[in-house]
Amino acid sequence: MNVPIIDPLQGDFPEVIEEFLQHGNMKCIAFNRRGTLLAAGCVDGSCVIWDFETRGVAKELRDKDCVAPITSVCWSKFGHHILASATDKSLTLWSVLSGEKIARVTLQQTTLLARLHPGSCTPSVCLACPLSSAPILVDLNTGSSTVLPVTMSDVGTGTTHPRNKFSDGSPPFTPTAATFNKCGDLIYVGNSKGEILIVDSKNIRVQAIIPIPGGSVIKNIVFSRNGQYLLTNSNDRVIRVYENLLSQKGAANELEEMSNASPVNEFQGIEKLKAVGSKCLILFREFQDAVTKMQWKAPCFSGDGEWVVGASANKGEHKLYIWDRVGHLVKILEGPKEALTDLAWHPVRPLVVSVSVAGLVYIWAKDYTENWSAFAPDFKELEENEEYIEREDEFDLVPDTEKVKESEINEDDEVDIMTVEKDSTFSDSEASQEELCFLPAIPSPDVPEQQDKYPASLSKLEESTHSGSPFSVEAGQNGQAHPASSPLEVVANSAAEDAAVNTGVKRKRKPSAKGLELEAEKGRKPPLSKLIKSMGKPSKAKVKLENAQDANDSVLDDAVTDEYI
């Protein structure tokens, strides 16, 4: 799309389904940091990587040890690794470029969501949210895991467990959400009491508590791309957006200093943690459907954080609700009658990608309206044709009398073609020189053509010619000389022509319009000899007339033959 002719007053949010992707049965998706690659986890345990620019499959990661459905996929910071969690309680770390498996860890519970540490170039630690236990930190190199505290009774009791050695007989646990902040030094954990616990990722200690209005179970916690806003989705059917008051870098140290400040020291225990939490997050907006009171699924921010999107959790609905950050509902997108399983907004462009329960990935894009008046301020769009009267001297050739202005650019200056300008979309683009944005394309081999397909086609053509198809009979009844051929007949005809050329047989040309008319006239008028025979024994005059008619027919046949050859 040409950028200058796009109306700038249109909202930067998707409106229609542009196309869909199909490869197996996909269940979860994730963009890399630049939005050039899209990873999708499938039911058969494989991960498909799409080149989002060409909409083609760039690579497929498949592990023979994992055939269980994938529950979540996550990219590393620079896009060289992918972490996939499956229903067989496994976590698998892949190398994207080589397609090899780097590490595989099996946990005690099935992981619903897994996230790699965002501040590490070579990921070795990930955050996992199991189905029926508290969120845990997993070391992918050693396989050890650390349970994160989710209530005040768990504060200070976070212990390290070796792989597959969780305590048995633990009480049922409601699955909640957890996520890293932008730098990965803090972990935001939600619990079933409607609280957000800010945990230091190094010493696994709760630094602050933020109570959520309503006190419902927190199902999703998502940060915006720039880390300035935090989104929560609770069981009370409300999506809440909080403003992050902590700095992006060194947030853990800032939180430690805040806990030791004199105003906060007046409180003790939970009250102190809540006092610190009030200085970390502040409620910004609430989004809900006041009429239907529907549950939300897979909410997230847009790439620039200006829009919030949430999907309907009702079965049989594929609806996306888009709000601006102020709180107004700006668009409701209705898709096919299929439930939605996952959702992702493109990091840079106004595109939303959703996954249906049928395993298809739908790409929602903006329906652009071209604004041609952006080319020139005096450009006028015409609703209908108007008569234009040119001026008398409009097209006169006038010699250039004015001198050409000298260029102010010094041509002797050297042009720097090595320095890459920073992308304003990414705040840390200076560290992105080694980022993996594209994968080399591997062309698929061409299918060899079968050598014996022409004889088979010829035999079929002969059978159809002698037997006569319903189309040919109907064409004969309607007086048509050459009925419309089916695709199979067209292929057979082309094959017969090629075979005739190779064997030296003269190829028949397509009859001309005159030949078709002559042949059609012949088909409509039966020979006069048949009419005379049907009337009885002919007389001498009739015999002479019949011979003349036969001579006429032979001349007509010769004319048609000449038209064919």
Coordinates of C-alpha atoms in Angstrom, one line a residue:
M1 CA 0.0 0.0 0.0
N2 CA 1.3 3.4 -0.9
V3 CA 1.7 5.4 2.3
P4 CA 1.1 8.9 0.9
I5 CA -2.4 8.1 -0.4
I6 CA -3.6 6.6 2.9
D7 CA -6.0 8.7 4.9
P8 CA -4.3 9.7 8.1
L9 CA -7.6 10.1 10.0
Q10 CA -8.3 6.3 9.8
G11 CA -7.6 4.3 13.0
D12 CA -4.7 2.0 13.0
F13 CA -6.6 -1.1 13.8
P14 CA -7.7 -4.1 11.6
E15 CA -11.1 -4.3 10.1
V16 CA -11.5 -7.3 7.8
I17 CA -10.0 -10.8 7.3
E18 CA -7.3 -10.4 4.7
E19 CA -6.4 -14.1 4.3
F20 CA -5.9 -17.3 6.4
L21 CA -3.0 -19.7 6.9
Q22 CA -3.4 -23.5 6.9
H23 CA -0.8 -26.1 7.9
G24 CA -1.9 -28.9 10.0
N25 CA -4.0 -28.1 13.1
M26 CA -2.5 -25.0 14.8
K27 CA -3.5 -24.0 18.3
C28 CA -1.2 -21.2 19.5
I29 CA 0.9 -18.4 17.9
A30 CA 3.6 -15.9 18.7
F31 CA 5.4 -13.2 16.6
N32 CA 9.1 -12.5 16.9
R33 CA 10.2 -9.1 18.0
R34 CA 10.2 -7.6 14.5
G35 CA 7.0 -9.3 13.3
T36 CA 8.7 -10.9 10.3
L37 CA 8.3 -14.5 11.5
L38 CA 5.2 -16.1 13.1
A39 CA 5.5 -19.3 15.1
A40 CA 2.6 -21.6 15.5
G41 CA 2.2 -24.7 17.7
C42 CA 0.3 -27.6 16.3
V43 CA -1.7 -30.5 17.7
D44 CA 0.8 -33.1 16.5
G45 CA 3.6 -31.6 18.6
S46 CA 5.4 -29.7 15.8
C47 CA 6.1 -26.0 15.5
V48 CA 5.6 -24.2 12.2
I49 CA 7.5 -21.0 11.4
W50 CA 5.8 -18.8 8.8
D51 CA 7.6 -16.1 6.9
F52 CA 5.0 -13.4 7.5
E53 CA 6.0 -11.3 4.5
T54 CA 5.5 -14.0 1.9
R55 CA 2.9 -16.0 3.9
G56 CA 5.0 -19.2 3.3
V57 CA 6.3 -21.9 5.7
A58 CA 9.9 -21.2 6.4
K59 CA 10.7 -24.0 8.7
E60 CA 9.0 -26.8 10.6
L61 CA 10.4 -28.0 14.0
R62 CA 9.4 -31.5 14.8
D63 CA 10.5 -33.7 17.8
K64 CA 10.0 -37.5 17.6
D65 CA 9.7 -37.6 21.4
C66 CA 6.8 -35.1 21.4
V67 CA 3.5 -35.9 19.7
A68 CA 1.3 -34.1 22.2
P69 CA -0.5 -30.8 21.4
I70 CA 1.5 -27.6 21.9
T71 CA 0.0 -25.2 24.5
S72 CA 2.2 -22.2 24.0
V73 CA 5.2 -20.9 22.0
C74 CA 7.6 -18.1 22.9
W75 CA 10.5 -16.4 21.0
S76 CA 13.8 -15.4 22.6
K77 CA 14.8 -11.7 22.5
F78 CA 16.8 -11.9 19.3
G79 CA 14.7 -14.6 17.6
H80 CA 17.3 -17.4 17.6
H81 CA 15.4 -19.7 19.9
I82 CA 11.8 -20.8 20.5
L83 CA 10.4 -22.4 23.6
A84 CA 7.4 -24.7 23.2
S85 CA 5.3 -26.3 26.0
A86 CA 3.1 -29.3 25.4
T87 CA 0.4 -31.3 27.1
D88 CA 2.8 -34.1 27.8
K89 CA 4.3 -31.9 30.6
S90 CA 7.4 -31.1 28.5
L91 CA 9.3 -27.8 27.7
T92 CA 11.4 -27.9 24.6
L93 CA 13.9 -25.2 23.5
W94 CA 14.6 -25.1 19.8
S95 CA 17.3 -23.4 17.7
V96 CA 15.4 -21.7 14.9
L97 CA 18.3 -21.4 12.4
S98 CA 19.4 -25.0 12.6
G99 CA 16.1 -26.6 13.6
E100 CA 17.8 -28.7 16.3
K101 CA 16.5 -29.4 19.8
I102 CA 18.7 -27.7 22.4
A103 CA 17.0 -28.8 25.7
R104 CA 14.0 -30.7 26.8
V105 CA 12.6 -30.7 30.4
T106 CA 9.7 -32.7 31.7
L107 CA 7.7 -31.1 34.6
Q108 CA 5.2 -32.6 37.1
Q109 CA 2.3 -30.7 35.7
T110 CA 1.1 -29.7 32.2
T111 CA 2.2 -26.2 31.3
L112 CA -0.4 -23.8 30.0
L113 CA 2.0 -20.9 29.4
A114 CA 5.8 -20.6 29.1
R115 CA 7.9 -17.5 28.7
L116 CA 11.6 -17.1 28.2
H117 CA 13.6 -14.6 30.2
P118 CA 13.5 -11.4 28.1
G119 CA 16.8 -10.0 29.2
S120 CA 19.0 -12.9 28.3
C121 CA 20.6 -13.3 24.8
T122 CA 21.1 -17.0 25.4
P123 CA 18.0 -18.2 27.2
S124 CA 18.5 -20.7 30.0
V125 CA 15.7 -19.7 32.4
C126 CA 12.0 -19.7 31.7
L127 CA 8.7 -19.0 33.5
A128 CA 6.1 -21.7 33.4
C129 CA 2.5 -21.6 34.5
P130 CA 1.3 -25.1 35.2
L131 CA -2.3 -26.4 35.1
S132 CA -2.7 -27.2 38.8
S133 CA 0.2 -25.7 40.7
A134 CA 1.8 -22.3 41.3
P135 CA 4.0 -20.7 38.6
I136 CA 7.6 -21.9 38.6
L137 CA 11.0 -20.8 37.3
V138 CA 12.7 -23.5 35.3
D139 CA 16.4 -23.8 34.6
L140 CA 16.5 -25.4 31.1
N141 CA 20.2 -26.4 31.5
T142 CA 19.8 -28.4 34.7
G143 CA 16.1 -29.1 34.8
S144 CA 15.6 -27.7 38.3
S145 CA 12.6 -25.6 39.1
T146 CA 11.7 -23.0 41.8
V147 CA 8.1 -22.5 42.9
L148 CA 7.0 -18.9 43.0
P149 CA 5.0 -17.6 46.0
V150 CA 1.4 -16.8 45.2
T151 CA 0.0 -15.9 48.7
M152 CA 1.5 -14.3 51.8
S153 CA 1.7 -17.7 53.5
D154 CA 4.2 -18.7 50.8
V155 CA 6.5 -15.7 51.3
G156 CA 9.9 -16.8 52.1
T157 CA 9.2 -20.5 51.5
G158 CA 10.0 -20.7 47.8
T159 CA 12.2 -23.8 47.6
T160 CA 14.1 -25.4 44.7
H161 CA 13.0 -28.8 43.6
P162 CA 14.8 -31.1 41.2
R163 CA 13.1 -32.2 38.0
N164 CA 10.0 -34.4 38.5
K165 CA 10.3 -34.2 42.3
F166 CA 7.3 -32.1 43.3
S167 CA 5.6 -33.1 46.6
D168 CA 2.7 -35.4 46.2
G169 CA -0.8 -34.8 47.8
S170 CA -0.7 -31.0 47.2
P171 CA -4.1 -29.3 47.4
P172 CA -6.0 -28.4 44.2
F173 CA -4.7 -25.1 42.7
T174 CA -6.6 -22.7 40.4
P175 CA -4.4 -21.9 37.4
T176 CA -3.3 -18.3 37.3
A177 CA -1.0 -16.2 35.2
A178 CA 2.5 -14.8 35.5
T179 CA 4.8 -12.7 33.3
F180 CA 8.2 -11.1 33.3
N181 CA 8.6 -7.3 33.1
K182 CA 10.5 -5.9 30.1
C183 CA 14.0 -6.4 31.6
G184 CA 13.1 -9.7 33.4
D185 CA 14.3 -8.6 36.9
L186 CA 10.7 -8.7 38.2
I187 CA 7.9 -11.3 37.9
Y188 CA 4.3 -10.2 38.2
V189 CA 2.2 -13.2 39.5
G190 CA -1.6 -13.3 39.8
N191 CA -3.4 -15.4 42.3
S192 CA -6.9 -16.7 42.9
K193 CA -7.6 -14.0 45.5
G194 CA -7.4 -11.2 43.0
E195 CA -4.0 -10.0 43.9
I196 CA -0.8 -9.2 41.8
L197 CA 2.4 -10.1 43.6
I198 CA 5.6 -8.5 42.4
V199 CA 8.4 -11.0 42.9
D200 CA 12.2 -10.4 42.6
S201 CA 13.3 -13.0 40.0
K202 CA 16.8 -13.4 41.7
N203 CA 16.0 -14.0 45.4
I204 CA 12.3 -15.1 44.8
R205 CA 11.0 -12.6 47.3
V206 CA 7.7 -10.7 47.3
Q207 CA 8.4 -7.0 47.1
A208 CA 4.8 -5.6 46.6
I209 CA 1.2 -6.6 46.4
I210 CA -1.5 -4.9 44.3
P211 CA -5.1 -5.9 45.1
I212 CA -7.5 -6.1 42.1
P213 CA -11.0 -4.7 42.5
G214 CA -13.5 -7.5 42.8
G215 CA -11.0 -10.1 44.1
S216 CA -11.5 -12.6 41.2
V217 CA -9.1 -15.1 39.8
I218 CA -6.6 -13.4 37.5
K219 CA -6.4 -15.4 34.2
N220 CA -4.1 -13.2 32.1
I221 CA -1.3 -10.7 32.8
V222 CA 0.2 -9.0 29.8
F223 CA 2.7 -6.1 29.5
S224 CA 2.6 -3.6 26.6
R225 CA 5.6 -3.6 24.2
N226 CA 7.2 -0.6 25.8
G227 CA 6.5 -1.8 29.3
Q228 CA 4.5 1.2 30.3
Y229 CA 1.2 -0.5 30.8
L230 CA 0.0 -3.7 32.3
L231 CA -3.2 -5.6 31.4
T232 CA -5.1 -8.1 33.5
N233 CA -8.0 -10.3 32.7
S234 CA -10.1 -11.6 35.7
N235 CA -13.0 -14.0 36.2
D236 CA -15.3 -11.0 36.9
R237 CA -15.4 -10.4 33.1
V238 CA -13.4 -7.2 33.3
I239 CA -10.2 -6.3 31.5
R240 CA -8.1 -3.8 33.5
V241 CA -5.2 -1.7 32.3
Y242 CA -2.7 -0.4 34.9
E243 CA 0.0 2.2 34.4
N244 CA 3.5 1.1 35.4
L245 CA 5.1 3.7 37.6
L246 CA 8.5 1.9 37.9
S247 CA 11.4 2.6 35.6
Q248 CA 12.1 0.2 32.7
K249 CA 15.7 -0.5 33.8
G250 CA 16.7 -1.2 37.3
A251 CA 13.1 -1.7 38.5
A252 CA 14.2 -4.3 41.1
N253 CA 16.7 -1.9 42.7
E254 CA 14.1 0.9 42.7
L255 CA 11.6 -1.4 44.4
E256 CA 14.1 -2.3 47.0
E257 CA 14.9 1.3 47.8
M258 CA 11.1 2.0 47.9
S259 CA 10.6 -0.7 50.5
N260 CA 13.3 0.8 52.8
A261 CA 12.0 4.3 52.5
S262 CA 10.8 5.9 55.7
P263 CA 7.1 6.5 54.8
V264 CA 6.7 2.8 54.0
N265 CA 8.5 1.6 57.2
E266 CA 5.6 2.7 59.3
F267 CA 3.6 -0.3 58.0
Q268 CA 4.3 -3.9 58.7
G269 CA 3.6 -7.2 56.9
I270 CA 0.9 -7.1 54.2
E271 CA 0.1 -3.5 54.7
K272 CA 3.7 -2.6 53.9
L273 CA 3.6 -4.6 50.7
K274 CA 0.4 -3.0 49.7
A275 CA 1.7 0.4 50.4
V276 CA 4.7 -0.3 48.1
G277 CA 2.4 -1.8 45.5
S278 CA 0.3 1.4 45.4
K279 CA 3.5 3.2 44.1
C280 CA 4.2 0.5 41.4
L281 CA 0.8 0.2 39.6
I282 CA -2.1 2.5 39.3
L283 CA -5.5 1.6 37.7
F284 CA -5.9 3.4 34.4
R285 CA -8.9 1.9 32.6
E286 CA -11.5 -0.9 32.8
F287 CA -13.0 -2.6 29.7
Q288 CA -16.1 -4.8 29.8
D289 CA -19.3 -5.6 27.9
A290 CA -22.0 -4.2 30.1
V291 CA -24.8 -5.9 28.2
T292 CA -23.7 -9.5 27.7
K293 CA -21.2 -9.7 30.5
M294 CA -19.1 -12.1 28.5
Q295 CA -15.8 -13.7 29.5
W296 CA -12.6 -12.6 27.7
K297 CA -9.9 -14.7 26.2
A298 CA -6.3 -13.8 25.1
P299 CA -6.3 -10.0 25.6
C300 CA -3.3 -8.0 24.5
F301 CA -2.0 -4.6 23.5
S302 CA -1.3 -3.3 20.1
G303 CA 2.3 -2.8 19.1
D304 CA 2.3 0.9 20.1
G305 CA 0.1 0.3 23.1
E306 CA -2.6 2.6 21.8
W307 CA -5.2 -0.2 21.4
V308 CA -6.5 -3.1 23.5
V309 CA -8.0 -6.2 21.9
G310 CA -9.9 -9.0 23.6
A311 CA -11.7 -12.1 22.2
S312 CA -15.0 -13.5 23.2
A313 CA -14.6 -16.8 25.2
N314 CA -18.1 -18.0 24.1
K315 CA -18.2 -21.3 22.2
G316 CA -19.0 -20.9 18.5
E317 CA -18.0 -17.2 18.4
H318 CA -15.0 -15.7 16.7
K319 CA -15.4 -12.1 17.8
L320 CA -12.7 -9.5 18.5
Y321 CA -13.4 -6.4 20.5
I322 CA -11.0 -3.4 20.1
W323 CA -10.9 -0.5 22.5
D324 CA -8.7 2.6 22.5
R325 CA -6.7 3.2 25.6
V326 CA -9.1 5.9 26.7
G327 CA -11.8 3.2 27.1
H328 CA -14.0 3.6 24.0
L329 CA -15.1 0.5 22.0
V330 CA -14.1 1.4 18.5
K331 CA -14.6 -1.9 16.6
I332 CA -16.2 -5.4 16.8
L333 CA -14.8 -7.9 14.4
E334 CA -16.9 -10.9 13.6
G335 CA -15.2 -14.0 12.1
P336 CA -16.3 -17.5 11.2
K337 CA -18.5 -19.5 13.5
E338 CA -15.5 -21.1 15.2
A339 CA -14.3 -20.7 18.7
L340 CA -11.1 -18.7 19.2
T341 CA -8.1 -20.3 20.9
D342 CA -5.3 -17.7 20.7
L343 CA -4.7 -14.1 19.6
A344 CA -1.6 -11.9 18.8
W345 CA -1.2 -8.3 17.5
H346 CA 1.6 -7.6 15.1
P347 CA 4.5 -5.7 16.8
V348 CA 4.7 -3.0 14.2
R349 CA 1.7 -3.1 11.8
P350 CA -2.1 -2.8 12.4
L351 CA -2.6 -6.5 12.0
V352 CA -4.2 -9.1 14.3
V353 CA -3.7 -12.8 14.0
S354 CA -6.2 -15.2 15.5
V355 CA -6.4 -19.0 15.8
S356 CA -9.7 -20.9 15.5
V357 CA -10.5 -24.2 17.1
A358 CA -10.4 -25.7 13.6
G359 CA -6.7 -25.1 13.4
L360 CA -6.7 -22.2 10.9
V361 CA -4.9 -18.9 11.5
Y362 CA -6.8 -15.8 10.3
I363 CA -5.0 -12.5 9.5
W364 CA -7.1 -9.4 10.2
A365 CA -5.9 -6.4 8.3
K366 CA -7.0 -2.8 7.8
D367 CA -9.3 -2.0 4.9
Y368 CA -7.4 1.1 3.5
T369 CA -9.1 3.9 1.8
E370 CA -6.9 5.8 -0.7
N371 CA -6.7 9.5 -0.3
W372 CA -5.5 10.9 -3.7
S373 CA -5.7 14.5 -2.5
A374 CA -2.6 13.9 -0.5
F375 CA -0.5 14.2 -3.6
A376 CA -1.0 18.0 -4.0
P377 CA -2.9 20.5 -1.9
D378 CA -4.9 21.7 -5.0
F379 CA -5.8 18.2 -6.1
K380 CA -9.6 17.7 -6.5
E381 CA -11.4 14.4 -6.7
L382 CA -14.2 14.3 -9.3
E383 CA -17.4 12.4 -8.6
E384 CA -18.2 12.3 -12.3
N385 CA -16.7 13.4 -15.6
E386 CA -16.5 17.1 -16.2
E387 CA -15.6 19.0 -19.4
Y388 CA -12.2 20.7 -19.1
I389 CA -11.5 23.8 -21.1
E390 CA -7.8 24.4 -21.5
R391 CA -6.1 27.8 -21.4
E392 CA -4.8 29.3 -24.6
D393 CA -1.2 29.2 -23.5
E394 CA -1.4 26.1 -21.3
F395 CA 0.6 23.9 -23.6
D396 CA 2.9 26.5 -25.2
L397 CA 6.6 25.8 -25.3
V398 CA 8.3 28.5 -23.3
P399 CA 12.1 28.4 -23.2
D400 CA 13.8 28.3 -19.8
T401 CA 15.0 31.8 -19.2
E402 CA 15.7 31.4 -15.5
K403 CA 18.9 29.9 -14.3
V404 CA 18.9 26.6 -12.6
K405 CA 19.5 27.0 -8.9
E406 CA 22.7 25.5 -7.8
S407 CA 22.4 22.5 -5.5
E408 CA 23.3 23.2 -1.9
I409 CA 24.5 19.6 -1.4
N410 CA 28.3 19.2 -1.4
E411 CA 29.0 16.4 -3.9
D412 CA 32.5 15.9 -2.5
D413 CA 31.2 14.7 0.9
E414 CA 31.4 11.0 1.5
V415 CA 28.1 9.1 1.9
D416 CA 27.9 6.7 4.8
I417 CA 26.3 3.5 3.6
M418 CA 27.4 1.3 6.5
T419 CA 25.7 2.9 9.5
V420 CA 22.2 1.5 10.2
E421 CA 19.7 4.1 11.4
K422 CA 17.8 3.3 14.6
D423 CA 14.2 2.2 14.2
S424 CA 12.0 4.5 16.3
T425 CA 9.6 1.6 16.9
F426 CA 12.2 -0.3 18.9
S427 CA 13.7 1.3 22.0
D428 CA 16.7 -1.1 22.1
S429 CA 17.4 -1.3 18.3
E430 CA 21.1 -0.6 18.9
A431 CA 21.4 -4.1 20.4
S432 CA 19.6 -5.7 17.5
Q433 CA 22.5 -6.1 15.0
E434 CA 22.6 -9.9 15.6
E435 CA 18.8 -10.4 15.5
L436 CA 17.3 -13.1 13.4
C437 CA 14.6 -11.6 11.2
F438 CA 14.4 -13.9 8.3
L439 CA 15.1 -17.5 7.5
P440 CA 16.7 -18.7 4.3
A441 CA 14.1 -20.1 1.9
I442 CA 14.4 -23.8 1.0
P443 CA 12.7 -24.4 -2.4
S444 CA 10.7 -27.6 -2.6
P445 CA 11.7 -30.0 -5.4
D446 CA 9.5 -30.2 -8.5
V447 CA 7.3 -33.3 -8.9
P448 CA 8.6 -35.2 -12.0
E449 CA 6.2 -35.6 -14.8
Q450 CA 4.9 -39.0 -15.6
Q451 CA 6.0 -40.3 -19.1
D452 CA 3.1 -42.7 -19.6
K453 CA 0.3 -40.2 -19.0
Y454 CA -0.2 -39.3 -22.6
P455 CA -1.1 -42.8 -23.8
A456 CA -3.6 -43.2 -21.1
S457 CA -5.1 -39.8 -21.9
L458 CA -5.2 -40.8 -25.6
S459 CA -7.0 -44.0 -24.8
K460 CA -9.5 -42.2 -22.7
L461 CA -10.0 -39.6 -25.5
E462 CA -10.7 -42.4 -28.0
E463 CA -13.2 -44.1 -25.7
S464 CA -15.0 -40.9 -25.1
T465 CA -15.0 -40.1 -28.9
H466 CA -16.5 -43.5 -29.8
S467 CA -18.9 -43.8 -27.0
G468 CA -20.2 -40.2 -27.0
S469 CA -20.7 -38.2 -23.8
P470 CA -24.0 -36.6 -22.7
F471 CA -22.6 -33.3 -23.6
S472 CA -21.9 -34.4 -27.2
V473 CA -25.4 -35.8 -27.6
E474 CA -26.9 -32.7 -26.2
A475 CA -24.8 -30.6 -28.5
G476 CA -25.9 -32.6 -31.5
Q477 CA -29.5 -32.1 -30.6
N478 CA -29.0 -28.4 -30.3
G479 CA -27.2 -28.2 -33.6
Q480 CA -23.8 -27.3 -32.0
A481 CA -20.8 -28.7 -33.9
H482 CA -18.2 -28.5 -31.0
P483 CA -19.5 -28.6 -27.5
A484 CA -17.5 -27.1 -24.6
S485 CA -14.8 -29.6 -23.5
S486 CA -14.1 -30.5 -19.9
P487 CA -10.6 -29.9 -18.4
L488 CA -9.8 -33.6 -18.8
E489 CA -10.7 -33.5 -22.5
V490 CA -8.6 -30.3 -23.0
V491 CA -5.6 -32.0 -21.4
A492 CA -6.1 -35.1 -23.6
N493 CA -6.5 -33.0 -26.7
S494 CA -3.2 -31.1 -26.0
A495 CA -1.5 -34.5 -25.3
A496 CA -2.8 -35.9 -28.6
E497 CA -1.5 -32.9 -30.5
D498 CA 1.9 -33.2 -28.9
A499 CA 2.0 -36.9 -29.8
A500 CA 1.0 -36.2 -33.4
V501 CA 3.8 -33.6 -33.8
N502 CA 6.4 -36.0 -32.4
T503 CA 5.4 -38.9 -34.7
G504 CA 5.2 -36.7 -37.9
V505 CA 1.4 -36.9 -38.2
K506 CA -0.1 -33.7 -39.5
R507 CA -1.9 -31.8 -36.7
K508 CA -5.5 -30.7 -37.2
R509 CA -6.1 -27.1 -36.8
K510 CA -9.1 -25.5 -35.1
P511 CA -11.9 -25.0 -37.7
S512 CA -12.7 -21.5 -38.7
A513 CA -16.1 -19.8 -38.4
K514 CA -16.9 -20.5 -42.0
G515 CA -16.2 -24.2 -41.6
L516 CA -18.3 -24.3 -38.4
E517 CA -21.2 -22.8 -40.3
L518 CA -20.9 -25.2 -43.2
E519 CA -20.7 -28.2 -40.8
A520 CA -23.7 -27.0 -38.8
E521 CA -25.7 -26.5 -41.9
K522 CA -24.9 -30.0 -43.0
G523 CA -26.0 -31.3 -39.6
R524 CA -29.3 -29.5 -39.8
K525 CA -30.2 -30.5 -43.4
P526 CA -30.3 -34.3 -43.9
P527 CA -29.3 -35.6 -47.4
L528 CA -32.1 -35.6 -49.9
S529 CA -31.4 -39.2 -50.8
K530 CA -32.6 -40.4 -47.4
L531 CA -35.9 -38.5 -47.8
I532 CA -36.4 -40.0 -51.3
K533 CA -35.6 -43.5 -50.1
S534 CA -38.1 -43.2 -47.3
M535 CA -40.8 -42.3 -49.9
G536 CA -40.5 -45.6 -51.9
K537 CA -38.9 -46.6 -55.2
P538 CA -37.5 -43.6 -56.9
S539 CA -38.2 -42.7 -60.5
K540 CA -35.6 -41.8 -63.1
A541 CA -36.0 -38.1 -62.4
K542 CA -35.6 -38.7 -58.7
V543 CA -32.5 -40.8 -59.3
K544 CA -31.0 -38.0 -61.3
L545 CA -31.9 -35.5 -58.5
E546 CA -30.3 -37.9 -55.9
N547 CA -27.1 -38.1 -57.8
A548 CA -26.9 -34.4 -58.1
Q549 CA -27.5 -34.1 -54.3
D550 CA -24.7 -36.7 -53.6
A551 CA -22.3 -34.7 -55.7
N552 CA -23.3 -31.6 -53.8
D553 CA -22.6 -33.3 -50.5
S554 CA -19.1 -34.4 -51.6
V555 CA -18.3 -30.8 -52.6
L556 CA -19.4 -29.7 -49.1
D557 CA -17.3 -32.4 -47.4
D558 CA -14.2 -31.3 -49.3
A559 CA -14.8 -27.7 -48.3
V560 CA -15.1 -28.6 -44.6
T561 CA -11.9 -30.8 -44.8
D562 CA -10.0 -27.8 -46.4
E563 CA -11.1 -25.6 -43.5
Y564 CA -9.8 -28.2 -40.9
I565 CA -6.4 -28.7 -42.5

